Short mmCIF file of C-alpha atoms in Angstrom, two decimals:
data_model
loop_
_atom_site.label_atom_id
_atom_site.label_comp_id
_atom_site.label_asym_id
_atom_site.label_seq_id
_atom_site.Cartn_x
_atom_site.Cartn_y
_atom_site.Cartn_z
CA MET A 1 -149.49 42.96 -15.81
CA HIS A 2 -149.36 41.31 -19.17
CA PHE A 3 -148.03 38.12 -17.59
CA ARG A 4 -151.29 37.74 -15.66
CA ILE A 5 -152.87 35.97 -18.61
CA LEU A 6 -150.59 33.01 -17.97
CA GLU A 7 -151.47 33.02 -14.29
CA GLU A 8 -155.22 33.33 -14.91
CA MET A 9 -155.31 30.62 -17.53
CA ALA A 10 -153.04 28.35 -15.52
CA LEU A 11 -155.35 28.72 -12.52
CA GLY A 12 -158.25 27.78 -14.77
CA MET A 13 -156.30 24.76 -15.91
CA ASN A 14 -155.53 23.77 -12.33
CA ASP A 15 -159.22 24.05 -11.47
CA ARG A 16 -160.02 21.66 -14.28
CA TYR A 17 -157.30 19.08 -13.71
CA MET A 18 -156.43 19.26 -10.00
CA GLU A 19 -159.93 18.59 -8.63
CA GLY A 20 -160.99 15.24 -7.23
CA ASN A 21 -161.49 12.30 -9.54
CA PHE A 22 -165.25 12.35 -8.98
CA HIS A 23 -165.66 15.98 -10.04
CA ASN A 24 -163.28 15.50 -12.95
CA SER A 25 -165.31 12.57 -14.28
CA ILE A 26 -168.54 14.56 -14.03
CA ARG A 27 -167.00 17.49 -15.91
CA LYS A 28 -165.65 15.23 -18.63
CA GLU A 29 -169.04 13.56 -19.07
CA ARG A 30 -170.81 16.91 -19.32
CA CYS A 31 -168.19 18.26 -21.72
CA SER A 32 -168.51 15.15 -23.90
CA TYR A 33 -172.30 15.51 -23.89
CA TRP A 34 -172.24 19.14 -25.01
CA LEU A 35 -169.58 18.42 -27.60
CA LEU A 36 -171.62 15.51 -28.99
CA CYS A 37 -174.62 17.83 -29.33
CA LEU A 38 -172.48 20.30 -31.29
CA VAL A 39 -171.23 17.57 -33.63
CA ILE A 40 -174.78 16.36 -34.31
CA ILE A 41 -176.02 19.90 -35.03
CA ALA A 42 -173.06 20.70 -37.29
CA LEU A 43 -173.37 17.43 -39.20
CA GLY A 44 -177.14 17.69 -39.58
CA ILE A 45 -176.98 21.20 -41.05
CA ARG A 46 -174.05 20.48 -43.37
CA ILE A 47 -175.63 17.48 -45.07
CA ILE A 48 -178.86 19.32 -45.91
CA GLY A 49 -179.11 19.65 -49.68
CA ILE A 50 -175.59 18.37 -50.26
CA ARG A 51 -176.84 16.13 -53.08
CA ALA A 52 -179.23 18.64 -54.64
CA ARG A 53 -176.81 21.52 -55.21
CA ASP A 54 -175.20 21.75 -58.62
CA LEU A 55 -171.44 21.47 -59.01
CA TYR A 56 -169.49 24.67 -59.47
CA CYS A 57 -167.12 24.57 -62.41
CA ASP A 58 -164.04 24.30 -60.20
CA GLU A 59 -165.72 21.52 -58.22
CA ALA A 60 -166.16 19.64 -61.49
CA ALA A 61 -162.52 20.36 -62.35
CA MET A 62 -161.47 18.95 -58.99
CA MET A 63 -163.43 15.78 -59.71
CA LEU A 64 -161.60 15.45 -63.04
CA TYR A 65 -158.22 16.05 -61.41
CA ALA A 66 -158.97 13.29 -58.92
CA LYS A 67 -159.21 10.85 -61.83
CA MET A 68 -155.84 11.86 -63.28
CA PRO A 69 -152.79 9.65 -62.78
CA TRP A 70 -150.46 10.78 -60.01
CA ARG A 71 -147.74 11.88 -62.41
CA GLY A 72 -150.07 14.16 -64.35
CA LEU A 73 -151.54 15.60 -61.16
CA VAL A 74 -148.13 16.44 -59.71
CA GLU A 75 -147.17 18.25 -62.93
CA ILE A 76 -150.11 20.65 -62.77
CA LEU A 77 -149.82 21.50 -59.05
CA PRO A 78 -147.46 24.50 -59.52
CA ARG A 79 -150.01 26.07 -61.90
CA GLU A 80 -152.98 25.76 -59.56
CA ASN A 81 -154.50 28.39 -57.30
CA TYR A 82 -155.30 25.92 -54.53
CA GLY A 83 -152.61 24.43 -52.31
CA PRO A 84 -150.94 21.25 -53.60
CA LEU A 85 -151.79 19.18 -50.54
CA TYR A 86 -155.52 19.62 -51.09
CA PHE A 87 -155.33 17.98 -54.53
CA ILE A 88 -153.41 15.04 -53.08
CA VAL A 89 -155.83 14.61 -50.17
CA GLN A 90 -158.89 14.99 -52.40
CA LYS A 91 -157.56 12.42 -54.88
CA SER A 92 -156.90 9.95 -52.07
CA TRP A 93 -160.35 10.66 -50.58
CA ASN A 94 -162.11 10.16 -53.93
CA GLY A 95 -160.22 6.91 -54.39
CA LEU A 96 -162.21 5.42 -51.51
CA MET A 97 -165.57 6.03 -53.17
CA GLU A 98 -166.85 7.76 -56.31
CA GLY A 99 -169.38 10.55 -56.60
CA TYR A 100 -169.52 14.28 -55.91
CA VAL A 101 -171.50 13.77 -52.70
CA TRP A 102 -168.66 11.69 -51.27
CA ALA A 103 -166.14 14.28 -52.49
CA ARG A 104 -168.05 17.01 -50.66
CA LEU A 105 -168.08 14.99 -47.44
CA LEU A 106 -164.39 15.80 -47.01
CA SER A 107 -165.28 19.47 -46.53
CA VAL A 108 -168.23 18.47 -44.33
CA THR A 109 -165.87 16.51 -42.08
CA CYS A 110 -163.41 19.41 -41.91
CA GLY A 111 -166.27 21.79 -41.08
CA ILE A 112 -167.23 19.63 -38.10
CA VAL A 113 -163.62 19.47 -36.90
CA LEU A 114 -163.50 23.28 -37.11
CA VAL A 115 -166.52 23.50 -34.80
CA ILE A 116 -164.85 21.12 -32.33
CA ALA A 117 -161.60 23.11 -32.40
CA LEU A 118 -163.47 26.37 -31.77
CA PHE A 119 -165.22 24.72 -28.83
CA GLY A 120 -161.79 23.78 -27.47
CA ILE A 121 -160.46 27.33 -27.79
CA GLY A 122 -163.48 28.79 -26.01
CA TYR A 123 -163.26 26.12 -23.31
CA HIS A 124 -159.61 26.91 -22.57
CA MET A 125 -160.30 30.65 -22.62
CA GLN A 126 -163.06 30.57 -20.03
CA ASN A 127 -165.32 27.55 -19.58
CA ARG A 128 -167.59 25.06 -21.28
CA LYS A 129 -170.33 27.66 -21.77
CA LEU A 130 -168.18 29.95 -23.93
CA GLY A 131 -166.84 26.97 -25.87
CA TRP A 132 -170.30 25.62 -26.55
CA LEU A 133 -171.68 29.02 -27.55
CA ALA A 134 -168.80 29.67 -29.95
CA GLY A 135 -169.16 26.16 -31.38
CA LEU A 136 -172.93 26.56 -31.81
CA ILE A 137 -172.50 29.87 -33.64
CA ALA A 138 -169.92 28.24 -35.94
CA ALA A 139 -172.14 25.18 -36.46
CA THR A 140 -175.07 27.33 -37.63
CA ASN A 141 -173.10 30.02 -39.47
CA CYS A 142 -174.28 30.17 -43.09
CA PHE A 143 -170.89 31.25 -44.45
CA LEU A 144 -169.11 28.25 -42.92
CA VAL A 145 -171.95 25.89 -43.83
CA ALA A 146 -171.94 26.98 -47.48
CA PHE A 147 -168.21 26.43 -47.87
CA SER A 148 -168.46 23.12 -45.99
CA GLN A 149 -170.63 21.82 -48.83
CA LYS A 150 -168.17 22.55 -51.63
CA ILE A 151 -165.22 20.63 -53.06
CA TRP A 152 -162.99 23.57 -52.23
CA SER A 153 -159.93 23.86 -50.03
CA TYR A 154 -161.16 26.88 -48.05
CA ILE A 155 -162.78 24.97 -45.17
CA PRO A 156 -159.96 22.39 -44.82
CA CYS A 157 -157.52 25.30 -44.73
CA ALA A 158 -159.56 27.20 -42.11
CA THR A 159 -159.90 24.02 -40.06
CA PHE A 160 -156.16 23.51 -39.74
CA VAL A 161 -155.66 27.21 -38.98
CA THR A 162 -158.17 26.87 -36.13
CA LEU A 163 -156.42 23.71 -34.92
CA THR A 164 -153.15 25.65 -34.89
CA ALA A 165 -154.77 28.33 -32.74
CA TRP A 166 -156.19 25.68 -30.40
CA LEU A 167 -152.76 24.09 -29.89
CA ALA A 168 -151.20 27.54 -29.46
CA MET A 169 -153.81 28.32 -26.82
CA GLN A 170 -152.85 25.21 -24.88
CA LEU A 171 -149.19 26.18 -25.20
CA ILE A 172 -149.92 29.54 -23.56
CA VAL A 173 -151.92 27.85 -20.79
CA ASN A 174 -149.10 25.40 -20.00
CA ALA A 175 -146.28 27.95 -20.20
CA ASN A 176 -146.85 29.33 -16.70
CA LEU A 177 -146.88 25.87 -15.14
CA PHE A 178 -143.58 25.13 -16.85
CA GLU A 179 -142.09 28.36 -15.53
CA ASP A 180 -143.16 27.57 -11.95
CA ALA A 181 -142.22 23.91 -11.57
CA HIS A 182 -140.17 22.71 -14.57
CA PRO A 183 -141.53 19.14 -14.36
CA PRO A 184 -140.15 16.77 -17.04
CA SER A 185 -143.68 15.93 -18.23
CA TYR A 186 -144.30 19.56 -19.11
CA ASN A 187 -141.06 19.70 -21.07
CA LEU A 188 -142.34 16.87 -23.25
CA LYS A 189 -145.84 18.33 -23.41
CA LEU A 190 -144.60 21.73 -24.56
CA ILE A 191 -142.46 20.13 -27.25
CA VAL A 192 -145.45 18.11 -28.45
CA LEU A 193 -147.64 21.23 -28.54
CA THR A 194 -145.10 23.27 -30.51
CA ALA A 195 -144.53 20.38 -32.92
CA GLY A 196 -148.30 20.10 -33.34
CA CYS A 197 -148.52 23.82 -34.12
CA TRP A 198 -145.82 23.43 -36.77
CA LEU A 199 -147.58 20.43 -38.34
CA THR A 200 -151.08 21.94 -38.46
CA ALA A 201 -149.76 25.30 -39.72
CA THR A 202 -147.81 23.59 -42.50
CA VAL A 203 -150.84 21.53 -43.52
CA ALA A 204 -153.02 24.66 -43.51
CA PHE A 205 -150.59 26.51 -45.79
CA TYR A 206 -150.35 23.64 -48.26
CA MET A 207 -154.13 23.31 -48.26
CA HIS A 208 -154.47 26.91 -49.41
CA TYR A 209 -152.15 29.89 -49.40
CA ILE A 210 -154.81 32.12 -47.79
CA ALA A 211 -153.78 30.62 -44.44
CA LEU A 212 -150.46 32.47 -44.38
CA PRO A 213 -151.58 35.92 -43.07
CA VAL A 214 -153.62 34.35 -40.27
CA LEU A 215 -150.80 31.95 -39.36
CA ILE A 216 -148.44 34.92 -39.11
CA GLY A 217 -151.00 36.58 -36.84
CA ILE A 218 -151.08 33.50 -34.60
CA ALA A 219 -147.27 33.39 -34.47
CA LEU A 220 -147.05 37.05 -33.44
CA ALA A 221 -149.86 36.77 -30.89
CA VAL A 222 -148.29 33.73 -29.21
CA ALA A 223 -144.84 35.35 -29.18
CA TRP A 224 -146.35 38.39 -27.46
CA GLU A 225 -148.05 36.23 -24.82
CA LEU A 226 -144.83 34.28 -24.13
CA TRP A 227 -142.35 37.13 -24.08
CA ARG A 228 -141.83 36.76 -20.30
CA VAL A 229 -141.25 32.99 -20.51
CA LYS A 230 -137.92 33.03 -22.33
CA ALA A 231 -137.42 29.26 -22.54
CA ILE A 232 -140.81 28.67 -24.17
CA LEU A 233 -140.42 31.73 -26.36
CA ARG A 234 -137.18 30.34 -27.79
CA ILE A 235 -138.89 27.04 -28.57
CA TRP A 236 -141.73 28.92 -30.26
CA LEU A 237 -139.38 31.03 -32.38
CA LEU A 238 -137.49 27.91 -33.47
CA THR A 239 -140.83 26.37 -34.43
CA GLN A 240 -141.64 29.38 -36.60
CA LEU A 241 -138.24 29.09 -38.25
CA ALA A 242 -138.97 25.43 -39.01
CA PHE A 243 -142.34 26.48 -40.44
CA LEU A 244 -140.72 29.01 -42.76
CA CYS A 245 -138.26 26.37 -43.96
CA SER A 246 -141.10 23.92 -44.61
CA ILE A 247 -143.09 26.36 -46.75
CA ALA A 248 -140.11 27.95 -48.52
CA PRO A 249 -140.26 25.60 -51.56
CA TRP A 250 -143.75 26.82 -52.41
CA LEU A 251 -143.32 30.49 -51.54
CA LYS A 252 -141.66 31.01 -54.93
CA VAL A 253 -144.57 29.25 -56.62
CA LEU A 254 -146.98 31.44 -54.65
CA SER A 255 -145.21 34.63 -55.73
CA MET A 256 -145.38 33.51 -59.36
CA ARG A 257 -149.10 32.71 -59.04
CA ALA A 258 -149.95 35.90 -57.16
CA ILE A 259 -150.72 37.92 -60.29
CA ALA A 260 -152.83 35.10 -61.72
CA ILE A 261 -154.76 34.79 -58.47
CA ALA A 262 -155.20 38.57 -58.42
CA HIS A 263 -157.08 38.31 -61.72
CA GLY A 264 -159.54 35.94 -60.08
CA PHE A 265 -163.28 36.33 -60.10
CA HIS A 266 -164.32 39.83 -58.80
CA MET A 267 -161.23 40.27 -56.63
CA LYS A 268 -160.59 43.78 -55.31
CA HIS A 269 -158.11 46.01 -53.54
CA THR A 270 -158.61 46.85 -49.88
CA SER A 271 -161.52 49.23 -49.33
CA ILE A 272 -164.05 50.16 -46.69
CA SER A 273 -166.80 48.49 -48.70
CA GLY A 274 -164.67 45.35 -48.98
CA VAL A 275 -164.19 45.17 -45.21
CA LEU A 276 -167.93 45.68 -44.67
CA ASP A 277 -168.61 42.97 -47.25
CA MET A 278 -166.37 40.61 -45.27
CA PHE A 279 -168.23 41.32 -42.02
CA HIS A 280 -171.55 40.82 -43.83
CA ASP A 281 -170.58 37.43 -45.23
CA PHE A 282 -169.12 36.30 -41.92
CA SER A 283 -172.40 37.24 -40.23
CA LEU A 284 -175.35 36.51 -42.55
CA PHE A 285 -174.07 35.65 -46.06
CA ALA A 286 -177.33 34.65 -47.78
CA PRO A 287 -180.21 37.11 -47.01
CA SER A 288 -178.92 40.11 -48.98
CA ILE A 289 -178.97 38.02 -52.18
CA HIS A 290 -182.75 37.90 -51.77
CA HIS A 291 -182.98 41.69 -51.83
CA ALA A 292 -186.44 41.64 -53.42
CA ILE A 293 -187.96 39.78 -50.45
CA LEU A 294 -189.15 41.91 -47.54
CA SER A 295 -188.31 39.30 -44.92
CA ALA A 296 -184.73 39.15 -46.21
CA ARG A 297 -184.42 42.91 -45.85
CA ILE A 298 -185.70 42.71 -42.29
CA VAL A 299 -183.28 39.90 -41.38
CA THR A 300 -180.39 41.82 -42.94
CA ALA A 301 -181.24 45.03 -41.05
CA ILE A 302 -181.62 43.27 -37.69
CA GLY A 303 -178.46 41.25 -38.35
CA ILE A 304 -176.39 44.36 -39.05
CA LEU A 305 -177.46 45.91 -35.75
CA ALA A 306 -177.07 42.72 -33.70
CA PHE A 307 -173.72 41.56 -35.09
CA GLY A 308 -172.36 45.11 -35.09
CA TYR A 309 -173.21 45.61 -31.43
CA LEU A 310 -171.84 42.22 -30.39
CA LEU A 311 -168.64 42.74 -32.37
CA ILE A 312 -168.00 46.07 -30.65
CA ARG A 313 -168.92 44.65 -27.24
CA GLY A 314 -166.79 41.54 -27.73
CA THR A 315 -163.83 43.58 -28.97
CA LEU A 316 -163.93 45.87 -25.94
CA ILE A 317 -164.22 42.93 -23.54
CA ALA A 318 -161.37 41.06 -25.23
CA TRP A 319 -159.18 44.16 -25.23
CA HIS A 320 -159.54 44.71 -21.49
CA ASN A 321 -159.55 41.04 -20.45
CA LEU A 322 -156.22 39.28 -20.89
CA ARG A 323 -157.96 35.93 -20.96
CA TYR A 324 -159.65 36.76 -24.29
CA ARG A 325 -157.01 38.94 -25.90
CA PHE A 326 -155.42 36.07 -27.86
CA ALA A 327 -158.51 35.67 -30.08
CA LEU A 328 -158.73 39.41 -30.70
CA SER A 329 -155.00 39.64 -31.47
CA VAL A 330 -155.17 36.84 -34.05
CA PHE A 331 -158.22 38.36 -35.75
CA ALA A 332 -156.83 41.91 -35.78
CA LEU A 333 -153.34 40.92 -36.96
CA GLY A 334 -154.68 38.58 -39.65
CA LEU A 335 -157.08 41.22 -40.93
CA LEU A 336 -154.36 43.88 -40.90
CA LEU A 337 -151.98 41.69 -42.90
CA TRP A 338 -154.68 40.92 -45.45
CA CYS A 339 -155.46 44.64 -45.80
CA ILE A 340 -151.77 45.40 -46.42
CA ILE A 341 -151.48 42.63 -49.04
CA ALA A 342 -154.66 43.71 -50.81
CA ILE A 343 -153.39 47.30 -51.07
CA PHE A 344 -150.73 46.14 -53.52
CA MET A 345 -152.62 43.28 -55.21
CA PRO A 346 -156.36 42.99 -55.93
CA VAL A 347 -156.87 39.77 -53.96
CA TRP A 348 -159.50 40.96 -51.49
CA HIS A 349 -162.55 38.71 -51.27
CA PRO A 350 -164.48 37.36 -48.25
CA ARG A 351 -163.69 33.78 -49.24
CA ALA A 352 -159.96 34.54 -49.08
CA LEU A 353 -160.44 35.70 -45.49
CA LEU A 354 -162.38 32.60 -44.44
CA PRO A 355 -159.65 31.44 -41.99
CA LEU A 356 -160.44 34.59 -39.99
CA ALA A 357 -164.14 33.71 -39.65
CA PRO A 358 -163.77 31.38 -36.61
CA PHE A 359 -161.99 34.11 -34.64
CA TYR A 360 -164.64 36.64 -35.63
CA LEU A 361 -167.35 34.29 -34.37
CA LEU A 362 -165.38 33.74 -31.16
CA ILE A 363 -165.35 37.50 -30.55
CA ILE A 364 -169.12 37.55 -31.15
CA ALA A 365 -169.51 34.77 -28.56
CA ILE A 366 -167.39 36.76 -26.09
CA GLY A 367 -169.69 39.74 -26.67
CA ILE A 368 -172.71 37.59 -25.82
CA MET A 369 -171.03 36.12 -22.73
CA ALA A 370 -170.40 39.65 -21.42
CA HIS A 371 -174.11 39.87 -20.58
CA SER A 372 -175.64 38.33 -17.50
CA HIS A 373 -178.52 35.90 -17.00
CA TRP A 374 -181.57 36.52 -19.19
CA ARG A 375 -179.80 39.06 -21.42
CA LEU A 376 -177.18 36.47 -22.30
CA TYR A 377 -179.82 33.92 -23.33
CA THR A 378 -181.81 36.57 -25.19
CA TRP A 379 -178.82 37.63 -27.29
CA ALA A 380 -177.80 34.02 -27.91
CA THR A 381 -181.33 33.12 -29.02
CA LEU A 382 -181.56 36.17 -31.29
CA LEU A 383 -178.21 35.43 -32.92
CA ILE A 384 -178.98 31.76 -33.55
CA ALA A 385 -182.41 32.75 -34.93
CA LEU A 386 -180.74 35.17 -37.37
CA GLN A 387 -178.33 32.47 -38.50
CA ILE A 388 -181.16 29.97 -38.96
CA ALA A 389 -182.99 32.58 -41.04
CA SER A 390 -179.85 33.04 -43.13
CA LEU A 391 -179.64 29.27 -43.59
CA SER A 392 -183.28 29.12 -44.64
CA PHE A 393 -182.60 31.64 -47.42
CA TYR A 394 -179.54 29.67 -48.46
CA PHE A 395 -181.27 26.28 -48.53
CA GLY A 396 -184.80 27.25 -49.44
CA ASN A 397 -184.45 29.56 -52.43
CA ASP A 398 -182.58 29.39 -55.73
CA ALA A 399 -181.82 33.11 -55.79
CA TYR A 400 -178.37 32.63 -54.30
CA ALA A 401 -177.31 30.06 -56.92
CA GLU A 402 -178.83 32.16 -59.71
CA ALA A 403 -176.92 35.23 -58.54
CA GLN A 404 -173.67 33.26 -58.59
CA TRP A 405 -174.29 32.04 -62.12
CA ARG A 406 -175.09 35.58 -63.29
CA LEU A 407 -171.77 36.77 -61.89
CA ALA A 408 -169.98 33.89 -63.61
CA ALA A 409 -171.70 34.72 -66.91
CA ARG A 410 -170.65 38.37 -66.68
CA TYR A 411 -167.08 37.24 -65.99
CA LEU A 412 -167.06 35.04 -69.09
CA GLN A 413 -168.57 37.79 -71.24
CA GLY A 414 -165.97 40.27 -70.04
CA HIS A 415 -163.10 37.96 -70.91
CA ARG A 416 -164.65 37.09 -74.27
CA SER A 417 -165.10 40.75 -75.23
CA SER A 418 -161.52 41.64 -74.25
CA ASN A 419 -160.02 38.45 -75.74
CA GLU A 420 -158.30 37.87 -72.40
CA PRO A 421 -157.53 34.20 -71.73
CA ILE A 422 -159.29 32.58 -68.80
CA LEU A 423 -156.63 31.69 -66.28
CA HIS A 424 -158.30 28.74 -64.64
CA THR A 425 -161.73 27.43 -63.77
CA SER A 426 -161.11 28.17 -60.10
CA VAL A 427 -161.52 31.87 -60.77
CA LEU A 428 -165.23 31.16 -61.19
CA SER A 429 -165.63 29.77 -57.68
#
């Protein structure tokens, strides 16, 4: 029964690619049109206020690092909390043009690519409608928008994790066709897909170490889906071995930095409140900061009910429908691994779980798609309205920025009173 996912998804693939040329061209034009709309929406939202927002201290530090000579930059990489590749990419990016707005555009670009990748995952899971809905939710999600406007490595990391999942999804879709016919073209295609998964996963890890639990979740989920296709499973396992070899040089550095990262700004151990905080930030992010405003309280209350219902509905649908189970497996395994890690080290924070956010939003989209006709459009409209309200609080009021600075000030005062050295400016992010 489990093998039916390959048959279902392969049939969907055949429907898309084995139709007449006329119908294929129409579908491609429509898909391109909807995808272009998503890109315009995502870009428009992410450039709002990008110049007006002040630099965080670690953003300023990143700007300074970008001006360092290459030799000096390479020397400090083992002592940094971010992945080494992000510093190299950011320095190369800043070399094209100066200014913090240009530096932030790297994250903006990655945020748009994330939306496109999520559209691709939803499209391969079901159809264009699910892909567009998932992409629209990601394009208007305040949590993703906020991090897409910072000179941080979180969004680039999450983008390459999502790209890895998108390639893995295509690998699952093509596996059944390979098993049935063994055409030479599929041999090459499967090798290209697995190599692409290795490349994007490696880039994600070296962008930021927070990618590792989610990448392990993707590896396990794909292995489970391919367990009946032994030839493809062997290729996948060899790819994971190559991935481990490629990240091994920095695993030692990561283990040495783990304690330092654990002392980061308001990090915690795993707790029920921490998990709820993660779901809150993934859903609304900004309104609860404006706790003194009645409209923010109303948005938060409605959002808790709406997102909670859709999460439960989407989880149940994904659990019983093999077509959607990949997204649920990645989210559940990634979250479980993070919970286990945070039991032993106080590294729990919603920003560290950001690579899980696209899969959470995909489950929400699945929950909406489970409804029919007018209920589907009603839930979609309500959800987008809640996210726009969250964005309005984020863009239109200084309370969020003021709250962040108050937290940073308390952190500095605590370290000053205890004479504890500040580990790095990135702990203030």
